[in-house]
Amino acid sequence: MAAQVVSGIRFLAAGAIVQSGASIRRLTTAATPWISGALGVAAGAGVYLVLGACLATVLAALVGLSATRRLRRRRSPRSRDGACRSGDLVTAG
């Protein structure tokens, strides 16, 4: 049963990863089906302690990464597309 979960998720997650030049984006989006499948297999196997520990770890990592990303965006004077946001101080160099 777990083998079918892995083969199905491999197909779905591979389409979520986007490579743009030298950077790779949406890895968190691609990892979500993998962790969901793993948690489902753990629930089906009845290992609820492992399920709870993994779920808590994943949620802590996602919340921490989200907070880090927000902080980096606030400190960066440029938006994602490289254009200055309104209110940014731009000086001629």
mmCIF file of C-alpha atoms in Angstrom, residues 2-85:
data_model
loop_
_atom_site.group_PDB
_atom_site.id
_atom_site.type_symbol
_atom_site.label_atom_id
_atom_site.label_comp_id
_atom_site.label_asym_id
_atom_site.label_seq_id
_atom_site.Cartn_x
_atom_site.Cartn_y
_atom_site.Cartn_z
ATOM 1 C CA ALA A 2 2.750 2.470 0.901
ATOM 2 C CA ALA A 3 4.451 1.780 -2.436
ATOM 3 C CA GLN A 4 1.362 2.975 -4.315
ATOM 4 C CA VAL A 5 1.274 6.133 -2.216
ATOM 5 C CA VAL A 6 4.908 6.855 -3.115
ATOM 6 C CA SER A 7 4.416 6.283 -6.837
ATOM 7 C CA GLY A 8 1.319 8.488 -6.944
ATOM 8 C CA ILE A 9 2.887 11.317 -4.980
ATOM 9 C CA ARG A 10 6.041 11.244 -7.081
ATOM 10 C CA PHE A 11 3.954 12.095 -10.125
ATOM 11 C CA LEU A 12 2.031 14.909 -8.396
ATOM 12 C CA ALA A 13 4.945 16.551 -6.583
ATOM 13 C CA ALA A 14 7.246 16.628 -9.593
ATOM 14 C CA GLY A 15 4.891 18.993 -11.403
ATOM 15 C CA ALA A 16 4.920 21.486 -8.536
ATOM 16 C CA ILE A 17 8.644 22.296 -8.712
ATOM 17 C CA VAL A 18 9.503 25.253 -10.934
ATOM 18 C CA GLN A 19 13.027 26.100 -12.074
ATOM 19 C CA SER A 20 13.590 29.686 -13.103
ATOM 20 C CA GLY A 21 17.137 30.354 -14.212
ATOM 21 C CA ALA A 22 19.499 29.493 -11.381
ATOM 22 C CA SER A 23 16.778 29.412 -8.711
ATOM 23 C CA ILE A 24 14.335 26.653 -7.889
ATOM 24 C CA ARG A 25 10.958 27.663 -6.483
ATOM 25 C CA ARG A 26 7.923 26.029 -4.898
ATOM 26 C CA LEU A 27 9.805 23.226 -3.125
ATOM 27 C CA THR A 28 7.554 23.615 -0.098
ATOM 28 C CA THR A 29 4.548 23.152 -2.366
ATOM 29 C CA ALA A 30 6.148 20.016 -3.797
ATOM 30 C CA ALA A 31 6.959 18.662 -0.329
ATOM 31 C CA THR A 32 3.385 19.018 0.926
ATOM 32 C CA PRO A 33 1.991 15.949 -0.906
ATOM 33 C CA TRP A 34 4.943 13.894 0.352
ATOM 34 C CA ILE A 35 4.376 14.748 3.997
ATOM 35 C CA SER A 36 0.620 14.342 3.617
ATOM 36 C CA GLY A 37 1.143 10.879 2.166
ATOM 37 C CA ALA A 38 3.586 9.932 4.906
ATOM 38 C CA LEU A 39 1.186 11.109 7.604
ATOM 39 C CA GLY A 40 -1.629 9.167 5.951
ATOM 40 C CA VAL A 41 0.444 5.992 5.847
ATOM 41 C CA ALA A 42 1.388 6.482 9.514
ATOM 42 C CA ALA A 43 -2.281 6.932 10.436
ATOM 43 C CA GLY A 44 -3.230 3.847 8.439
ATOM 44 C CA ALA A 45 -0.519 1.820 10.165
ATOM 45 C CA GLY A 46 -1.772 2.964 13.567
ATOM 46 C CA VAL A 47 1.447 4.619 14.734
ATOM 47 C CA TYR A 48 -0.224 7.665 16.187
ATOM 48 C CA LEU A 49 2.705 8.746 18.368
ATOM 49 C CA VAL A 50 4.961 8.960 15.321
ATOM 50 C CA LEU A 51 2.156 10.707 13.428
ATOM 51 C CA GLY A 52 1.783 13.342 16.144
ATOM 52 C CA ALA A 53 5.529 13.949 16.415
ATOM 53 C CA CYS A 54 5.929 14.305 12.638
ATOM 54 C CA LEU A 55 2.915 16.570 12.353
ATOM 55 C CA ALA A 56 4.213 18.847 15.116
ATOM 56 C CA THR A 57 7.653 18.987 13.474
ATOM 57 C CA VAL A 58 6.248 19.826 10.053
ATOM 58 C CA LEU A 59 3.945 22.524 11.398
ATOM 59 C CA ALA A 60 6.792 24.097 13.412
ATOM 60 C CA ALA A 61 9.055 24.090 10.347
ATOM 61 C CA LEU A 62 6.397 25.638 8.093
ATOM 62 C CA VAL A 63 5.517 28.354 10.607
ATOM 63 C CA GLY A 64 9.208 29.106 11.194
ATOM 64 C CA LEU A 65 10.000 29.276 7.490
ATOM 65 C CA SER A 66 7.007 31.498 6.853
ATOM 66 C CA ALA A 67 8.072 33.922 9.577
ATOM 67 C CA THR A 68 11.634 33.981 8.234
ATOM 68 C CA ARG A 69 10.379 34.690 4.730
ATOM 69 C CA ARG A 70 8.216 37.580 5.938
ATOM 70 C CA LEU A 71 11.160 39.097 7.810
ATOM 71 C CA ARG A 72 13.399 38.839 4.755
ATOM 72 C CA ARG A 73 10.773 40.515 2.585
ATOM 73 C CA ARG A 74 10.389 43.395 5.035
ATOM 74 C CA ARG A 75 14.120 44.030 5.134
ATOM 75 C CA SER A 76 14.566 43.823 1.382
ATOM 76 C CA PRO A 77 14.079 47.133 -0.456
ATOM 77 C CA ARG A 78 12.996 45.314 -3.603
ATOM 78 C CA SER A 79 9.982 43.175 -4.285
ATOM 79 C CA ARG A 80 10.076 39.729 -5.878
ATOM 80 C CA ASP A 81 10.110 41.018 -9.422
ATOM 81 C CA GLY A 82 12.995 43.415 -8.707
ATOM 82 C CA ALA A 83 10.877 46.573 -8.837
ATOM 83 C CA CYS A 84 10.949 48.992 -5.943
ATOM 84 C CA ARG A 85 7.903 49.044 -3.718
#
